[in-house]
Short mmCIF file of C-alpha atoms and ligand atoms in Angstrom, two decimals:
data_model
loop_
_atom_site.label_atom_id
_atom_site.label_comp_id
_atom_site.label_asym_id
_atom_site.label_seq_id
_atom_site.Cartn_x
_atom_site.Cartn_y
_atom_site.Cartn_z
CA MET A 1 44.00 7.95 191.14
CA ALA A 2 44.12 7.55 187.30
CA ASP A 3 47.63 6.67 186.18
CA SER A 4 48.47 8.98 183.27
CA ALA A 5 50.88 11.75 182.28
CA ASN A 6 48.42 14.53 183.05
CA PHE A 7 46.71 15.82 186.14
CA GLU A 8 43.17 14.88 185.28
CA LEU A 9 40.86 13.41 187.87
CA SER A 10 37.71 11.62 186.84
CA ALA A 11 34.49 13.61 187.09
CA ASP A 12 33.50 11.56 190.13
CA GLU A 13 36.86 12.15 191.80
CA MET A 14 36.60 15.89 191.17
CA ARG A 15 33.10 16.00 192.61
CA ALA A 16 34.04 13.96 195.68
CA LEU A 17 37.02 16.18 196.37
CA GLY A 18 35.08 19.38 195.69
CA TYR A 19 32.16 18.37 197.92
CA ARG A 20 34.57 17.44 200.71
CA VAL A 21 36.20 20.88 200.46
CA ILE A 22 32.81 22.59 200.52
CA ASP A 23 31.79 20.49 203.52
CA MET A 24 34.99 21.49 205.31
CA LEU A 25 34.33 25.16 204.57
CA VAL A 26 30.70 25.09 205.64
CA GLU A 27 31.61 23.24 208.83
CA HIS A 28 34.33 25.79 209.50
CA HIS A 29 32.02 28.75 208.97
CA CYS A 30 29.22 27.28 211.07
CA THR A 31 31.34 26.31 214.06
CA LEU A 32 33.87 29.13 214.07
CA GLY A 33 32.46 30.98 217.07
CA GLN A 34 32.87 27.85 219.22
CA LYS A 35 36.54 27.47 218.38
CA SER A 36 39.48 29.13 220.04
CA ALA A 37 40.25 32.37 218.19
CA THR A 38 43.90 31.44 217.73
CA THR A 39 46.27 28.49 217.90
CA VAL A 40 50.02 28.95 217.52
CA LYS A 41 52.14 25.80 217.46
CA ARG A 42 55.89 25.78 217.85
CA ARG A 43 58.12 25.18 214.84
CA ASP A 44 59.41 21.85 216.20
CA GLU A 45 55.86 20.53 216.70
CA LEU A 46 54.96 21.42 213.12
CA GLU A 47 58.20 19.99 211.76
CA ALA A 48 57.35 16.69 213.45
CA LEU A 49 53.86 16.70 211.98
CA LEU A 50 54.53 17.88 208.46
CA ARG A 51 58.17 17.54 207.35
CA GLU A 52 58.79 14.99 204.58
CA ALA A 53 60.61 14.76 201.27
CA PRO A 54 58.39 15.54 198.27
CA PRO A 55 56.72 12.21 197.51
CA SER A 56 57.50 10.62 194.13
CA VAL A 57 54.22 8.80 194.19
CA GLY A 58 51.08 10.58 195.35
CA CYS A 59 48.36 9.43 197.71
CA SER A 60 44.62 9.98 197.83
CA PRO A 61 43.52 13.63 197.93
CA GLN A 62 41.16 12.73 200.77
CA GLU A 63 44.18 11.71 202.83
CA VAL A 64 45.95 14.97 202.02
CA LEU A 65 42.85 16.95 202.96
CA THR A 66 42.71 15.20 206.30
CA THR A 67 46.29 16.31 206.99
CA VAL A 68 45.48 19.85 205.89
CA GLU A 69 42.44 20.03 208.14
CA ARG A 70 44.05 18.37 211.15
CA ASP A 71 47.61 19.70 211.11
CA VAL A 72 47.67 22.85 209.00
CA LEU A 73 44.43 24.81 209.20
CA SER A 74 44.13 24.09 212.91
CA SER A 75 47.24 26.17 213.69
CA ILE A 76 46.18 29.66 212.76
CA MET A 77 44.54 32.81 213.94
CA TYR A 78 41.05 32.64 212.49
CA CYS A 79 40.79 36.05 210.85
CA THR A 80 37.03 35.67 210.33
CA HIS A 81 36.40 34.60 213.95
CA PRO A 82 33.81 36.81 215.69
CA ARG A 83 36.29 37.45 218.50
CA HIS A 84 39.34 38.12 216.33
CA PHE A 85 40.10 41.77 217.11
CA ALA A 86 43.82 41.74 216.25
CA TRP A 87 45.48 44.13 213.75
CA VAL A 88 42.85 44.32 211.01
CA PRO A 89 40.60 41.25 210.92
CA GLY A 90 39.60 39.66 207.61
CA PRO A 91 35.90 39.04 208.03
CA SER A 92 35.26 37.54 204.62
CA ASN A 93 31.93 36.37 203.24
CA PHE A 94 31.02 32.99 201.78
CA VAL A 95 29.85 34.20 198.37
CA SER A 96 33.27 35.73 197.77
CA VAL A 97 34.97 32.54 198.93
CA LEU A 98 33.15 30.65 196.20
CA ALA A 99 33.88 33.41 193.68
CA ASP A 100 37.58 32.86 194.41
CA ALA A 101 37.11 29.13 193.81
CA LEU A 102 35.48 29.89 190.46
CA ALA A 103 38.17 32.36 189.41
CA SER A 104 40.86 29.91 190.38
CA GLY A 105 39.04 26.87 188.97
CA VAL A 106 38.60 28.46 185.55
CA ASN A 107 42.09 29.99 185.92
CA VAL A 108 41.12 33.40 184.66
CA CYS A 109 43.82 35.96 183.90
CA PRO A 110 42.52 39.50 183.35
CA GLY A 111 45.94 40.86 182.38
CA THR A 112 44.75 41.72 178.87
CA TRP A 113 41.38 42.21 177.19
CA LEU A 114 42.20 39.56 174.61
CA GLU A 115 42.64 36.94 177.31
CA SER A 116 39.74 37.94 179.52
CA SER A 117 37.28 40.42 178.07
CA GLY A 118 34.39 39.44 180.36
CA PRO A 119 36.46 39.46 183.55
CA SER A 120 38.14 42.73 182.52
CA GLN A 121 34.69 44.26 182.05
CA ILE A 122 33.78 43.13 185.58
CA GLU A 123 36.99 44.70 186.93
CA LEU A 124 36.12 47.95 185.16
CA ILE A 125 32.65 47.95 186.67
CA ALA A 126 33.79 47.02 190.18
CA THR A 127 36.59 49.61 190.27
CA GLU A 128 34.21 52.22 188.90
CA TRP A 129 31.68 51.38 191.61
CA LEU A 130 34.42 52.20 194.13
CA VAL A 131 35.31 55.40 192.23
CA GLU A 132 31.73 56.52 192.56
CA LEU A 133 31.33 55.49 196.18
CA CYS A 134 34.48 57.40 197.09
CA GLY A 135 33.33 60.51 195.23
CA LEU A 136 36.20 60.61 192.72
CA PRO A 137 35.39 62.41 189.45
CA PRO A 138 34.48 60.84 186.08
CA GLY A 139 37.68 59.74 184.38
CA ALA A 140 38.98 58.24 187.61
CA GLY A 141 39.67 54.53 187.63
CA GLY A 142 41.86 51.88 189.14
CA ILE A 143 42.99 48.33 189.51
CA PHE A 144 42.71 45.48 191.97
CA VAL A 145 45.99 44.26 193.41
CA SER A 146 46.98 41.84 196.16
CA GLY A 147 46.33 44.15 199.12
CA GLY A 148 46.88 47.53 200.70
CA SER A 149 50.69 47.37 200.56
CA ILE A 150 50.83 46.88 196.80
CA ALA A 151 47.94 49.30 196.27
CA ASN A 152 50.01 51.92 198.12
CA LEU A 153 53.00 51.03 195.95
CA THR A 154 50.86 51.46 192.82
CA GLY A 155 49.74 54.93 193.90
CA LEU A 156 53.28 56.02 194.76
CA VAL A 157 54.64 54.79 191.42
CA ALA A 158 52.03 57.00 189.71
CA ALA A 159 52.93 59.94 191.99
CA ARG A 160 56.62 59.55 191.16
CA GLN A 161 55.95 59.24 187.44
CA MET A 162 53.52 62.13 187.15
CA LYS A 163 55.32 64.54 189.48
CA LEU A 164 59.00 63.72 189.06
CA GLY A 165 59.38 62.13 185.64
CA ALA A 166 62.77 60.51 185.24
CA SER A 167 64.64 62.14 188.14
CA MET A 168 64.12 61.49 191.84
CA GLN A 169 66.95 63.87 192.74
CA GLY A 170 66.08 66.09 195.69
CA ALA A 171 62.48 64.86 195.78
CA VAL A 172 60.73 64.78 199.17
CA ILE A 173 57.67 62.82 200.28
CA TYR A 174 55.75 63.46 203.53
CA SER A 175 53.66 61.30 205.85
CA SER A 176 52.75 61.41 209.51
CA ASP A 177 54.55 59.12 211.93
CA GLN A 178 51.24 57.21 212.22
CA ALA A 179 51.16 56.25 208.51
CA HIS A 180 51.26 52.53 207.73
CA SER A 181 54.73 51.05 207.40
CA SER A 182 53.94 49.69 203.92
CA ASN A 183 54.27 53.27 202.68
CA TRP A 184 57.75 53.59 204.14
CA LYS A 185 58.72 50.21 202.74
CA ASN A 186 57.40 51.24 199.33
CA ILE A 187 59.37 54.49 199.40
CA ARG A 188 62.49 52.40 200.01
CA ILE A 189 61.58 49.93 197.26
CA LEU A 190 61.11 52.82 194.85
CA GLY A 191 64.70 53.83 195.44
CA PHE A 192 64.28 56.98 197.50
CA GLN A 193 66.95 57.64 200.11
CA PRO A 194 65.96 57.75 203.81
CA ASP A 195 66.25 61.55 203.93
CA GLN A 196 63.71 61.86 201.10
CA LEU A 197 60.93 60.77 203.48
CA ARG A 198 59.94 63.37 206.08
CA LEU A 199 57.88 62.14 208.98
CA ILE A 200 55.55 64.87 210.19
CA PRO A 201 54.41 64.88 213.82
CA VAL A 202 50.79 64.36 214.76
CA ASP A 203 48.45 66.45 216.93
CA GLU A 204 46.93 65.34 220.25
CA ASP A 205 44.40 63.21 218.34
CA LEU A 206 47.19 61.45 216.39
CA ARG A 207 46.26 63.19 213.11
CA LEU A 208 48.88 64.66 210.83
CA ASP A 209 49.69 68.22 211.97
CA VAL A 210 49.03 70.34 208.87
CA GLY A 211 50.90 73.35 210.29
CA ALA A 212 54.02 71.23 210.75
CA LEU A 213 53.57 69.81 207.23
CA SER A 214 53.30 73.27 205.70
CA LYS A 215 56.41 74.40 207.56
CA ALA A 216 58.38 71.34 206.42
CA VAL A 217 57.38 71.87 202.77
CA ASP A 218 58.43 75.54 202.93
CA GLU A 219 61.74 74.64 204.56
CA ASP A 220 62.46 72.01 201.92
CA ARG A 221 61.64 74.36 199.08
CA ARG A 222 63.96 77.01 200.57
CA ALA A 223 66.68 74.34 200.75
CA GLY A 224 66.27 73.71 197.00
CA LYS A 225 64.52 70.35 197.41
CA ARG A 226 61.52 69.09 195.42
CA PRO A 227 58.50 68.36 197.63
CA PHE A 228 56.15 66.28 195.49
CA CYS A 229 53.84 64.02 197.49
CA VAL A 230 51.96 63.82 200.78
CA ILE A 231 50.69 60.51 202.13
CA ALA A 232 47.62 61.05 204.28
CA THR A 233 45.91 58.24 206.17
CA ALA A 234 42.17 57.66 206.18
CA GLY A 235 41.98 55.50 209.28
CA THR A 236 45.33 54.73 210.88
CA THR A 237 46.11 51.15 211.79
CA ASN A 238 47.00 52.12 215.35
CA THR A 239 43.93 54.12 216.34
CA GLY A 240 41.57 54.63 213.38
CA ALA A 241 42.48 58.35 213.30
CA VAL A 242 41.78 60.14 210.03
CA ASP A 243 44.21 62.85 208.99
CA PRO A 244 42.62 66.27 208.25
CA LEU A 245 42.09 65.40 204.61
CA ASP A 246 40.49 68.64 203.44
CA ALA A 247 43.20 70.81 204.99
CA ILE A 248 45.92 68.56 203.56
CA ALA A 249 44.24 68.67 200.13
CA ASP A 250 44.18 72.51 200.34
CA LEU A 251 47.90 72.52 201.07
CA CYS A 252 48.59 70.05 198.25
CA ASP A 253 46.61 72.26 195.83
CA ALA A 254 48.46 75.38 196.93
CA GLN A 255 51.86 73.68 196.78
CA ASP A 256 51.27 71.55 193.68
CA LEU A 257 51.77 68.28 195.60
CA TRP A 258 50.35 64.85 194.87
CA LEU A 259 47.92 63.70 197.56
CA HIS A 260 48.05 59.96 198.17
CA VAL A 261 45.40 58.80 200.64
CA ASP A 262 46.01 55.45 202.29
CA GLY A 263 42.48 54.34 203.10
CA ALA A 264 43.42 50.65 203.27
CA TYR A 265 41.91 50.47 206.71
CA GLY A 266 39.24 53.17 206.85
CA ALA A 267 38.16 54.24 203.35
CA ALA A 268 35.37 51.65 203.11
CA ALA A 269 33.59 53.51 205.91
CA ILE A 270 32.62 56.06 203.23
CA LEU A 271 29.60 53.82 202.67
CA THR A 272 28.17 54.90 206.02
CA GLU A 273 26.91 58.25 207.22
CA ARG A 274 29.34 58.33 210.16
CA GLY A 275 32.21 57.36 207.89
CA ARG A 276 31.35 60.03 205.32
CA ALA A 277 31.48 62.69 208.00
CA VAL A 278 35.04 61.84 209.10
CA LEU A 279 36.39 61.02 205.64
CA LYS A 280 35.47 64.37 204.09
CA GLY A 281 38.20 65.44 201.68
CA MET A 282 39.16 61.87 200.74
CA GLU A 283 37.57 62.48 197.34
CA ARG A 284 40.27 65.06 196.62
CA ALA A 285 43.05 62.45 196.52
CA HIS A 286 45.17 62.02 193.41
CA SER A 287 45.57 58.37 194.38
CA LEU A 288 43.44 56.53 196.91
CA VAL A 289 43.88 53.07 198.37
CA LEU A 290 41.10 50.83 199.64
CA ASP A 291 41.53 47.29 200.83
CA PRO A 292 38.44 45.17 200.13
CA HIS A 293 39.98 42.25 202.07
CA LYS A 294 39.55 44.33 205.19
CA TRP A 295 36.32 46.32 205.61
CA LEU A 296 34.61 45.21 202.40
CA PHE A 297 34.55 41.67 203.74
CA GLN A 298 36.49 39.89 200.99
CA PRO A 299 38.82 36.91 201.44
CA PHE A 300 42.53 37.70 201.05
CA ASP A 301 43.91 38.92 198.63
CA ILE A 302 42.37 42.03 197.15
CA GLY A 303 43.44 45.65 197.49
CA CYS A 304 42.55 48.53 195.22
CA CYS A 305 44.33 51.61 193.99
CA LEU A 306 42.21 54.34 192.41
CA VAL A 307 43.57 57.46 190.71
CA ARG A 308 41.58 60.54 189.73
CA ASP A 309 42.68 60.26 186.10
CA VAL A 310 43.08 56.63 185.11
CA ARG A 311 45.53 57.57 182.33
CA TRP A 312 48.08 58.28 185.10
CA LEU A 313 48.27 54.55 185.84
CA GLU A 314 48.68 53.73 182.17
CA GLN A 315 51.43 56.34 181.80
CA SER A 316 53.19 54.83 184.81
CA PHE A 317 52.94 51.13 184.02
CA SER A 318 52.47 50.39 180.29
CA GLU A 319 55.04 48.36 178.41
CA HIS A 320 54.42 47.03 174.91
CA PRO A 321 56.76 44.13 174.12
CA GLU A 322 56.52 42.39 170.76
CA TYR A 323 55.18 39.14 172.21
CA LEU A 324 52.14 41.04 173.48
CA GLN A 325 51.48 42.87 170.21
CA ASP A 326 48.28 40.91 169.54
CA THR A 327 46.82 42.14 172.81
CA ARG A 328 46.80 45.67 171.37
CA ASP A 329 46.66 45.23 167.59
CA LYS A 330 43.56 43.10 167.69
CA MET A 331 41.77 45.43 170.10
CA ASP A 332 40.26 48.88 170.04
CA MET A 333 42.45 50.38 172.74
CA SER A 334 40.37 53.55 172.93
CA ARG A 335 37.64 51.40 174.51
CA GLU A 336 39.20 48.22 175.79
CA VAL A 337 41.54 47.90 178.73
CA ASN A 338 44.60 45.78 179.32
CA PHE A 339 44.80 45.77 183.11
CA CYS A 340 48.49 44.86 182.89
CA ASP A 341 48.93 48.50 181.77
CA ARG A 342 47.56 49.76 185.10
CA GLY A 343 49.85 47.97 187.52
CA VAL A 344 52.86 45.77 188.19
CA GLN A 345 51.43 42.35 187.30
CA LEU A 346 50.99 40.91 183.84
CA THR A 347 49.58 37.54 184.85
CA ARG A 348 47.12 38.31 187.59
CA ALA A 349 44.18 36.79 189.40
CA PHE A 350 40.54 37.65 188.76
CA ARG A 351 40.11 39.47 192.07
CA ALA A 352 37.23 41.62 190.90
CA LEU A 353 34.86 38.66 190.72
CA LYS A 354 34.54 38.22 194.47
CA LEU A 355 33.81 41.87 195.19
CA TRP A 356 31.40 42.17 192.26
CA MET A 357 29.55 38.94 193.07
CA SER A 358 29.20 39.72 196.75
CA ILE A 359 27.90 43.24 196.09
CA LYS A 360 25.42 41.80 193.58
CA VAL A 361 24.27 39.06 195.96
CA TYR A 362 24.10 41.02 199.21
CA GLY A 363 23.50 44.57 197.92
CA LEU A 364 25.31 47.68 199.08
CA ASP A 365 22.86 48.28 201.93
CA LYS A 366 24.06 45.08 203.60
CA PHE A 367 27.65 46.31 203.30
CA ARG A 368 26.65 49.69 204.75
CA SER A 369 25.01 48.18 207.79
CA ALA A 370 27.86 45.70 208.30
CA ILE A 371 30.41 48.53 208.30
CA ASP A 372 28.24 50.60 210.58
CA GLN A 373 28.03 47.65 212.96
CA GLY A 374 31.84 47.58 213.13
CA ILE A 375 31.92 51.26 214.10
CA SER A 376 29.28 50.65 216.78
CA ASN A 377 31.08 47.58 218.16
CA ALA A 378 34.10 49.68 219.14
CA GLU A 379 31.87 52.27 220.78
CA HIS A 380 30.13 49.51 222.71
CA ALA A 381 33.52 48.16 223.84
CA GLN A 382 34.55 51.64 224.96
CA ARG A 383 31.39 52.04 227.06
CA LEU A 384 31.93 48.68 228.75
CA LEU A 385 35.59 49.46 229.46
CA GLN A 386 34.65 52.81 230.95
CA GLU A 387 32.20 51.14 233.34
CA GLN A 388 35.09 49.35 235.06
CA SER A 389 37.66 50.94 237.31
CA ASN A 390 40.43 48.56 236.16
CA PHE A 391 40.53 49.88 232.61
CA GLU A 392 41.55 53.19 231.12
CA ILE A 393 40.80 54.30 227.57
CA VAL A 394 43.92 55.52 225.73
CA THR A 395 42.26 56.50 222.43
CA PRO A 396 38.49 56.57 222.03
CA ALA A 397 36.58 54.41 219.57
CA ARG A 398 37.25 55.70 216.08
CA LEU A 399 36.30 53.87 212.89
CA GLY A 400 36.15 50.54 214.69
CA VAL A 401 39.34 50.85 216.74
CA VAL A 402 39.65 51.47 220.49
CA THR A 403 42.87 51.33 222.52
CA PHE A 404 43.07 50.91 226.28
CA ARG A 405 45.01 49.51 229.20
CA PHE A 406 44.27 47.21 232.09
CA ARG A 407 45.17 49.52 234.95
CA PRO A 408 44.20 48.65 238.51
CA PRO A 409 43.94 51.91 240.49
CA ASP A 410 46.94 51.00 242.69
CA CYS A 411 49.23 49.95 239.81
CA PRO A 412 52.25 52.27 239.52
CA ALA A 413 52.48 53.99 236.11
CA HIS A 414 56.01 52.71 235.48
CA ASP A 415 54.84 49.06 235.65
CA LEU A 416 52.08 49.47 233.07
CA ASN A 417 53.95 48.63 229.88
CA GLN A 418 55.25 45.42 231.41
CA LEU A 419 51.81 44.54 232.81
CA THR A 420 50.19 45.13 229.39
CA ARG A 421 52.64 42.72 227.76
CA LEU A 422 51.83 40.11 230.40
CA VAL A 423 48.11 40.63 229.88
CA PHE A 424 48.57 40.15 226.14
CA ASP A 425 50.38 36.84 226.75
CA GLY A 426 47.56 35.77 229.05
CA ILE A 427 44.95 36.64 226.39
CA VAL A 428 46.76 34.50 223.81
CA ALA A 429 46.94 31.63 226.30
CA ASP A 430 43.24 31.96 227.11
CA GLY A 431 42.24 31.73 223.42
CA TYR A 432 38.66 33.02 223.89
CA ALA A 433 39.43 36.13 221.85
CA LEU A 434 42.41 37.62 220.16
CA LEU A 435 43.59 41.19 220.25
CA THR A 436 47.00 42.77 219.88
CA THR A 437 49.11 45.48 221.46
CA THR A 438 50.62 48.59 220.00
CA ILE A 439 52.47 51.65 221.25
CA ILE A 440 50.69 54.99 221.54
CA LYS A 441 52.71 58.01 222.68
CA GLY A 442 55.28 55.70 224.24
CA GLN A 443 52.75 53.57 226.10
CA THR A 444 52.12 49.92 225.33
CA VAL A 445 48.36 49.53 224.95
CA LEU A 446 45.80 46.89 224.11
CA ARG A 447 43.89 47.44 220.90
CA LEU A 448 40.56 46.11 219.65
CA CYS A 449 39.63 46.33 215.98
CA THR A 450 35.95 45.47 215.77
CA ILE A 451 35.04 45.42 212.06
CA ASN A 452 33.67 41.88 211.95
CA PRO A 453 29.88 42.03 211.59
CA ARG A 454 29.68 38.51 213.07
CA THR A 455 30.79 39.97 216.40
CA SER A 456 27.85 40.14 218.82
CA ASP A 457 27.39 42.34 221.89
CA ASP A 458 27.98 39.19 223.93
CA ASP A 459 31.30 38.59 222.15
CA ILE A 460 32.42 42.10 223.11
CA ARG A 461 31.20 41.75 226.68
CA GLY A 462 32.75 38.29 227.06
CA THR A 463 36.06 39.55 225.67
CA ILE A 464 36.25 42.45 228.09
CA GLU A 465 35.34 40.17 231.00
CA MET A 466 38.09 37.78 229.89
CA ILE A 467 40.66 40.59 229.70
CA GLY A 468 39.62 41.76 233.16
CA ARG A 469 40.05 38.23 234.52
CA VAL A 470 43.40 37.68 232.80
CA GLY A 471 44.55 41.16 233.83
CA ALA A 472 43.70 40.59 237.48
CA GLN A 473 45.59 37.29 237.47
CA CYS A 474 48.65 38.78 235.78
CA TYR A 475 48.64 41.71 238.18
CA SER A 476 48.35 39.57 241.30
CA THR A 477 50.87 36.88 240.27
CA GLY A 478 53.23 38.98 238.12
CA THR A 479 53.13 36.25 235.45
CA SER A 480 50.91 35.07 232.65
CA THR A 481 50.18 31.41 232.06
CA TYR A 482 51.44 31.67 228.48
CA GLU A 483 54.91 30.36 227.86
C1 LIG B 501 46.39 51.87 206.83
C2 LIG B 501 46.95 50.63 206.22
N1 LIG B 501 47.65 50.72 205.07
C3 LIG B 501 48.18 49.64 204.47
C4 LIG B 501 48.03 48.39 205.02
C5 LIG B 501 48.67 47.19 204.35
O1 LIG B 501 47.66 46.40 203.79
P1 LIG B 501 47.92 44.87 203.39
O2 LIG B 501 48.23 44.17 204.67
O3 LIG B 501 46.64 44.48 202.76
O4 LIG B 501 49.07 44.84 202.44
C6 LIG B 501 47.33 48.25 206.22
C7 LIG B 501 47.20 46.91 206.85
O5 LIG B 501 46.69 46.76 207.93
C8 LIG B 501 46.76 49.39 206.83
O6 LIG B 501 46.07 49.30 207.98
#
């Protein structure tokens, strides 16, 4: 490597390194389905492989890439794997992967218009595409952030600013007990006390109980508190349930409450006919979160917060220090946008590029059918599970999520949670597919999230056969092979 005080590589060195990285990526994408869905190494194994003092003198990048490929990227859950059904998979697409390389390679920072007018224009267009797809009114707008958690934080900051102003005293915020924990974490980060969050119970279908919500708001008002915001979920992480958005929006209108809809998991389903039917009312949100790195098939990290009047974000986040004066003085701020005024970050990545490029290259119809496929995959899994006497469905397929248990007819109910944990360990040890467990109404269950359009019918069938096999072994031996 050239010996100088800067980091330059020769053009040939850059090309060689770049082509090697591309070759690694293409190889990875083309052989993914043949690999184990997950590999977890122990800390001591990884310490032995990777621990060293930071080298004073470097080595060839090819050598470093070999280590990365062999010892680092081999010890992960492959989130794009066709049989990765855990939590929410990240089934990214290759065009967006390269868009990320471009954004990073040029080192674009769309914090201000002055720095990045072209990229800021792309972010405006891409966020406004989402505004339109979600049915928010003209004047709505948003920002791309790192993911659903920070998108939820962005929406709640706007809710606090617009509804409470300077004082959080006595304020109350409501969500169901099935809301994503990032919302609860955000409420804590924002400085609310634990008793300022009220968890509302859910109905039989695990959707927020609007009657209970209405009662809680009335009670709090009578007690002199300040109800100000309801968090509704458009596709819960546990079961894909969608809260009754229209009824919640009616209550929020009547009670002058901010409606924050966390659609990090499910909102993208609005592109499909089946999704539109269950997400009705989502367009009435004051703030709405989508997570393109989930069901819009983008590589990590990109989340999105939209608000129905984009000035709310600017009123919540703008700061105008003297060292940024040129970013406003030299611009026509009635037309141009400094995205740093819409969120927490000043220096930020050009996340919009990947979503914009992939929608341009593939077209929205491809996204629609890919999302629809994810919904169908869970229904297919449910049908296969129902054909077998050793499985019981706990919650039916909803927006790409189905939960169930391995339950041999003679297995006593009180042993089921323990058996499910064993079956999970056995699944991890098997490696053919990866899914996770959760707890529904006190029961430990297995959960499949099937949003990856690479998943074939055979992948689903093979996965259920594998779980049946592993389940039978765990049940007969009382152990799993996973240590
Ligand atoms: C409903 C919901 N909200 C928020 C999040 C958090 O998103 P992220 O992990 O992108 O921060 C998730 C993640 O699964 C989610 O399912």
